[in-house]
């Protein structure tokens, strides 16, 4: 009974993820793939230099950080293209259509200041989702039998999926606060477009 109940719960979590978070997940996957490729490429190129390995790693990190803002903007635009599919599913289930959210504007600020939001948001989200994925994996390996293996598979996917929206919301809120605080510290005007995060009450 508990196994079947857990399966239903995880299926509901996966369904909710598909209705709410497909565009954000696609954006994150595009960023991870692009930045991972850039990291591997820079490491391969720099490995042929006479630089010490610490310098090579530092340079690779600098390349990835410098490329992050344009890659983030490109991934966001591409992920918004999935809203047509996501909204078709939402309409089918009686949900309101989802609209792309406009970012806050940090007027006249250097690009790196404008990107602080995304650095903090994605860093937090990576840690948050990784911890939930690990917990889901621990729960899945504890299951036994054929039904248990199915339940374990659902748990390993459903656990991070069920927490994706919360991780995304908290990460977004932290990123916005970091960006506004930095802009205020530097005396740069910020124009707020985003709604107050639902996860903060």
mmCIF file of C-alpha atoms in Angstrom:
data_model
loop_
_atom_site.group_PDB
_atom_site.id
_atom_site.type_symbol
_atom_site.label_atom_id
_atom_site.label_comp_id
_atom_site.label_asym_id
_atom_site.label_seq_id
_atom_site.Cartn_x
_atom_site.Cartn_y
_atom_site.Cartn_z
ATOM 1 C CA UNK A 1 0.000 0.000 0.000
ATOM 2 C CA UNK A 2 2.742 2.467 0.905
ATOM 3 C CA UNK A 3 4.683 1.609 -2.259
ATOM 4 C CA UNK A 4 1.687 2.303 -4.512
ATOM 5 C CA UNK A 5 0.910 5.495 -2.604
ATOM 6 C CA UNK A 6 4.485 6.678 -3.101
ATOM 7 C CA UNK A 7 4.293 5.833 -6.818
ATOM 8 C CA UNK A 8 1.143 7.954 -7.216
ATOM 9 C CA UNK A 9 2.780 10.833 -5.332
ATOM 10 C CA UNK A 10 5.868 10.754 -7.518
ATOM 11 C CA UNK A 11 3.792 10.518 -10.711
ATOM 12 C CA UNK A 12 1.844 13.580 -9.559
ATOM 13 C CA UNK A 13 5.136 15.397 -8.919
ATOM 14 C CA UNK A 14 6.388 14.548 -12.413
ATOM 15 C CA UNK A 15 3.089 15.706 -13.976
ATOM 16 C CA UNK A 16 3.256 18.972 -12.033
ATOM 17 C CA UNK A 17 6.833 19.454 -13.217
ATOM 18 C CA UNK A 18 5.753 19.029 -16.854
ATOM 19 C CA UNK A 19 2.984 21.594 -16.390
ATOM 20 C CA UNK A 20 5.033 24.213 -14.563
ATOM 21 C CA UNK A 21 8.755 23.874 -15.202
ATOM 22 C CA UNK A 22 9.524 22.514 -18.685
ATOM 23 C CA UNK A 23 10.758 25.865 -20.011
ATOM 24 C CA UNK A 24 13.007 26.496 -17.001
ATOM 25 C CA UNK A 25 14.378 22.948 -17.132
ATOM 26 C CA UNK A 26 15.131 23.281 -20.858
ATOM 27 C CA UNK A 27 16.957 26.545 -20.163
ATOM 28 C CA UNK A 28 19.043 24.886 -17.447
ATOM 29 C CA UNK A 29 19.892 21.897 -19.656
ATOM 30 C CA UNK A 30 20.974 24.160 -22.520
ATOM 31 C CA UNK A 31 23.189 26.161 -20.174
ATOM 32 C CA UNK A 32 24.742 23.056 -18.605
ATOM 33 C CA UNK A 33 25.442 21.495 -22.014
ATOM 34 C CA UNK A 34 26.867 24.704 -23.504
ATOM 35 C CA UNK A 35 29.014 25.598 -20.501
ATOM 36 C CA UNK A 36 30.168 21.991 -20.125
ATOM 37 C CA UNK A 37 31.243 21.927 -23.771
ATOM 38 C CA UNK A 38 33.017 25.286 -23.388
ATOM 39 C CA UNK A 39 34.792 24.034 -20.257
ATOM 40 C CA UNK A 40 35.968 20.848 -22.014
ATOM 41 C CA UNK A 41 37.066 22.830 -25.073
ATOM 42 C CA UNK A 42 39.032 25.387 -23.056
ATOM 43 C CA UNK A 43 40.705 22.653 -21.005
ATOM 44 C CA UNK A 44 41.686 20.812 -24.187
ATOM 45 C CA UNK A 45 43.107 23.959 -25.787
ATOM 46 C CA UNK A 46 44.942 25.170 -22.674
ATOM 47 C CA UNK A 47 46.431 21.730 -22.020
ATOM 48 C CA UNK A 48 48.757 22.378 -24.986
ATOM 49 C CA UNK A 49 50.187 25.524 -23.393
ATOM 50 C CA UNK A 50 53.174 25.744 -21.088
ATOM 51 C CA UNK A 51 51.039 27.175 -18.281
ATOM 52 C CA UNK A 52 50.906 25.448 -14.904
ATOM 53 C CA UNK A 53 47.815 23.300 -14.408
ATOM 54 C CA UNK A 54 46.453 25.691 -11.758
ATOM 55 C CA UNK A 55 46.711 28.564 -14.236
ATOM 56 C CA UNK A 56 45.022 26.439 -16.908
ATOM 57 C CA UNK A 57 42.111 25.655 -14.591
ATOM 58 C CA UNK A 58 41.828 29.296 -13.525
ATOM 59 C CA UNK A 59 41.785 30.430 -17.143
ATOM 60 C CA UNK A 60 39.129 27.856 -18.008
ATOM 61 C CA UNK A 61 36.967 29.066 -15.118
ATOM 62 C CA UNK A 62 37.420 32.661 -16.309
ATOM 63 C CA UNK A 63 36.344 31.678 -19.845
ATOM 64 C CA UNK A 64 33.211 29.939 -18.577
ATOM 65 C CA UNK A 65 32.283 32.846 -16.286
ATOM 66 C CA UNK A 66 32.827 35.371 -19.069
ATOM 67 C CA UNK A 67 30.714 33.353 -21.503
ATOM 68 C CA UNK A 68 27.927 32.739 -18.990
ATOM 69 C CA UNK A 69 25.885 35.962 -19.554
ATOM 70 C CA UNK A 70 25.441 35.571 -23.347
ATOM 71 C CA UNK A 71 24.871 31.813 -23.022
ATOM 72 C CA UNK A 72 22.291 32.450 -20.304
ATOM 73 C CA UNK A 73 20.459 34.968 -22.495
ATOM 74 C CA UNK A 74 20.514 32.598 -25.498
ATOM 75 C CA UNK A 75 19.284 29.637 -23.420
ATOM 76 C CA UNK A 76 16.491 31.742 -21.945
ATOM 77 C CA UNK A 77 15.301 32.789 -25.417
ATOM 78 C CA UNK A 78 15.428 29.209 -26.720
ATOM 79 C CA UNK A 79 13.601 27.856 -23.655
ATOM 80 C CA UNK A 80 10.799 30.367 -24.173
ATOM 81 C CA UNK A 81 10.136 28.634 -27.492
ATOM 82 C CA UNK A 82 8.966 25.567 -25.543
ATOM 83 C CA UNK A 83 6.105 27.588 -24.025
ATOM 84 C CA UNK A 84 3.923 26.780 -27.022
ATOM 85 C CA UNK A 85 4.133 23.062 -26.213
ATOM 86 C CA UNK A 86 3.863 23.657 -22.469
ATOM 87 C CA UNK A 87 0.832 25.916 -22.853
ATOM 88 C CA UNK A 88 -0.877 23.339 -25.067
ATOM 89 C CA UNK A 89 -0.531 20.821 -22.230
ATOM 90 C CA UNK A 90 -1.629 23.414 -19.643
ATOM 91 C CA UNK A 91 -4.696 24.304 -21.735
ATOM 92 C CA UNK A 92 -5.591 20.617 -22.016
ATOM 93 C CA UNK A 93 -5.558 20.282 -18.224
ATOM 94 C CA UNK A 94 -7.416 23.535 -17.643
ATOM 95 C CA UNK A 95 -4.443 25.629 -16.524
ATOM 96 C CA UNK A 96 -3.913 29.266 -17.496
ATOM 97 C CA UNK A 97 -1.313 29.969 -20.161
ATOM 98 C CA UNK A 98 2.215 30.652 -18.942
ATOM 99 C CA UNK A 99 3.936 33.846 -20.092
ATOM 100 C CA UNK A 100 7.701 34.508 -20.195
ATOM 101 C CA UNK A 101 8.802 36.618 -17.241
ATOM 102 C CA UNK A 102 10.636 39.876 -17.885
ATOM 103 C CA UNK A 103 13.885 40.314 -15.975
ATOM 104 C CA UNK A 104 14.624 43.336 -13.822
ATOM 105 C CA UNK A 105 16.661 46.056 -15.483
ATOM 106 C CA UNK A 106 19.875 47.308 -13.902
ATOM 107 C CA UNK A 107 20.301 50.452 -15.974
ATOM 108 C CA UNK A 108 23.796 51.485 -17.190
ATOM 109 C CA UNK A 109 25.421 48.686 -15.164
ATOM 110 C CA UNK A 110 28.337 46.605 -16.467
ATOM 111 C CA UNK A 111 27.302 43.256 -17.902
ATOM 112 C CA UNK A 112 28.832 41.336 -15.003
ATOM 113 C CA UNK A 113 26.615 43.267 -12.531
ATOM 114 C CA UNK A 114 23.579 42.485 -14.639
ATOM 115 C CA UNK A 115 24.577 38.807 -14.634
ATOM 116 C CA UNK A 116 24.969 38.510 -10.850
ATOM 117 C CA UNK A 117 21.306 37.512 -10.673
ATOM 118 C CA UNK A 118 21.927 34.465 -12.856
ATOM 119 C CA UNK A 119 25.244 33.522 -11.233
ATOM 120 C CA UNK A 120 23.608 33.351 -7.791
ATOM 121 C CA UNK A 121 20.344 31.813 -9.012
ATOM 122 C CA UNK A 122 21.925 28.999 -10.999
ATOM 123 C CA UNK A 123 24.567 28.302 -8.370
ATOM 124 C CA UNK A 124 21.909 27.902 -5.680
ATOM 125 C CA UNK A 125 19.657 25.854 -7.953
ATOM 126 C CA UNK A 126 22.492 23.463 -8.819
ATOM 127 C CA UNK A 127 23.226 22.778 -5.145
ATOM 128 C CA UNK A 128 19.534 22.543 -4.250
ATOM 129 C CA UNK A 129 18.585 20.118 -7.045
ATOM 130 C CA UNK A 130 21.740 18.047 -6.609
ATOM 131 C CA UNK A 131 20.928 17.478 -2.935
ATOM 132 C CA UNK A 132 17.356 16.427 -3.736
ATOM 133 C CA UNK A 133 18.542 14.179 -6.581
ATOM 134 C CA UNK A 134 20.986 12.517 -4.181
ATOM 135 C CA UNK A 135 18.222 11.960 -1.613
ATOM 136 C CA UNK A 136 16.025 10.478 -4.331
ATOM 137 C CA UNK A 137 18.856 8.167 -5.389
ATOM 138 C CA UNK A 138 19.366 7.024 -1.780
ATOM 139 C CA UNK A 139 15.659 6.250 -1.487
ATOM 140 C CA UNK A 140 15.623 4.400 -4.826
ATOM 141 C CA UNK A 141 18.513 2.048 -3.986
ATOM 142 C CA UNK A 142 16.721 0.984 -0.804
ATOM 143 C CA UNK A 143 13.792 -0.514 -2.758
ATOM 144 C CA UNK A 144 13.610 -4.231 -3.595
ATOM 145 C CA UNK A 145 11.687 -6.433 -6.036
ATOM 146 C CA UNK A 146 10.250 -5.550 -9.456
ATOM 147 C CA UNK A 147 7.589 -3.231 -8.039
ATOM 148 C CA UNK A 148 10.206 -1.769 -5.751
ATOM 149 C CA UNK A 149 12.504 -1.065 -8.701
ATOM 150 C CA UNK A 150 9.685 0.762 -10.516
ATOM 151 C CA UNK A 151 8.943 2.722 -7.356
ATOM 152 C CA UNK A 152 12.655 3.461 -6.943
ATOM 153 C CA UNK A 153 12.895 4.734 -10.508
ATOM 154 C CA UNK A 154 9.909 7.026 -9.930
ATOM 155 C CA UNK A 155 11.369 8.242 -6.640
ATOM 156 C CA UNK A 156 14.759 8.994 -8.223
ATOM 157 C CA UNK A 157 13.035 11.190 -10.831
ATOM 158 C CA UNK A 158 10.091 12.466 -8.806
ATOM 159 C CA UNK A 159 12.115 13.697 -5.823
ATOM 160 C CA UNK A 160 14.136 16.360 -7.701
ATOM 161 C CA UNK A 161 11.162 17.047 -10.009
ATOM 162 C CA UNK A 162 8.882 17.748 -7.048
ATOM 163 C CA UNK A 163 11.401 20.234 -5.624
ATOM 164 C CA UNK A 164 12.439 21.860 -8.899
ATOM 165 C CA UNK A 165 9.914 24.676 -8.657
ATOM 166 C CA UNK A 166 10.901 25.477 -5.054
ATOM 167 C CA UNK A 167 14.642 25.413 -5.881
ATOM 168 C CA UNK A 168 14.014 27.621 -8.898
ATOM 169 C CA UNK A 169 11.904 30.098 -6.921
ATOM 170 C CA UNK A 170 14.328 30.410 -4.004
ATOM 171 C CA UNK A 171 17.301 30.658 -6.360
ATOM 172 C CA UNK A 172 15.550 33.343 -8.402
ATOM 173 C CA UNK A 173 14.702 35.313 -5.242
ATOM 174 C CA UNK A 174 18.291 35.089 -3.952
ATOM 175 C CA UNK A 175 19.680 36.148 -7.334
ATOM 176 C CA UNK A 176 17.364 39.151 -7.513
ATOM 177 C CA UNK A 177 18.303 40.234 -3.988
ATOM 178 C CA UNK A 178 22.031 39.902 -4.757
ATOM 179 C CA UNK A 179 21.668 41.911 -7.951
ATOM 180 C CA UNK A 180 19.605 44.700 -6.360
ATOM 181 C CA UNK A 181 21.920 44.865 -3.357
ATOM 182 C CA UNK A 182 24.964 45.155 -5.627
ATOM 183 C CA UNK A 183 23.266 47.810 -7.765
ATOM 184 C CA UNK A 184 22.276 49.787 -4.660
ATOM 185 C CA UNK A 185 25.799 49.484 -3.257
ATOM 186 C CA UNK A 186 27.217 50.943 -6.477
ATOM 187 C CA UNK A 187 24.525 53.612 -6.753
ATOM 188 C CA UNK A 188 23.047 52.151 -9.959
ATOM 189 C CA UNK A 189 19.336 52.531 -10.669
ATOM 190 C CA UNK A 190 17.341 49.279 -10.843
ATOM 191 C CA UNK A 191 13.955 48.905 -12.549
ATOM 192 C CA UNK A 192 11.941 46.046 -11.063
ATOM 193 C CA UNK A 193 9.672 44.010 -13.330
ATOM 194 C CA UNK A 194 9.425 40.676 -11.525
ATOM 195 C CA UNK A 195 6.560 39.776 -9.246
ATOM 196 C CA UNK A 196 7.188 39.028 -5.573
ATOM 197 C CA UNK A 197 8.323 35.360 -5.355
ATOM 198 C CA UNK A 198 5.517 33.026 -4.268
ATOM 199 C CA UNK A 199 7.961 30.884 -2.279
ATOM 200 C CA UNK A 200 8.624 33.841 0.049
ATOM 201 C CA UNK A 201 4.950 34.112 0.980
#
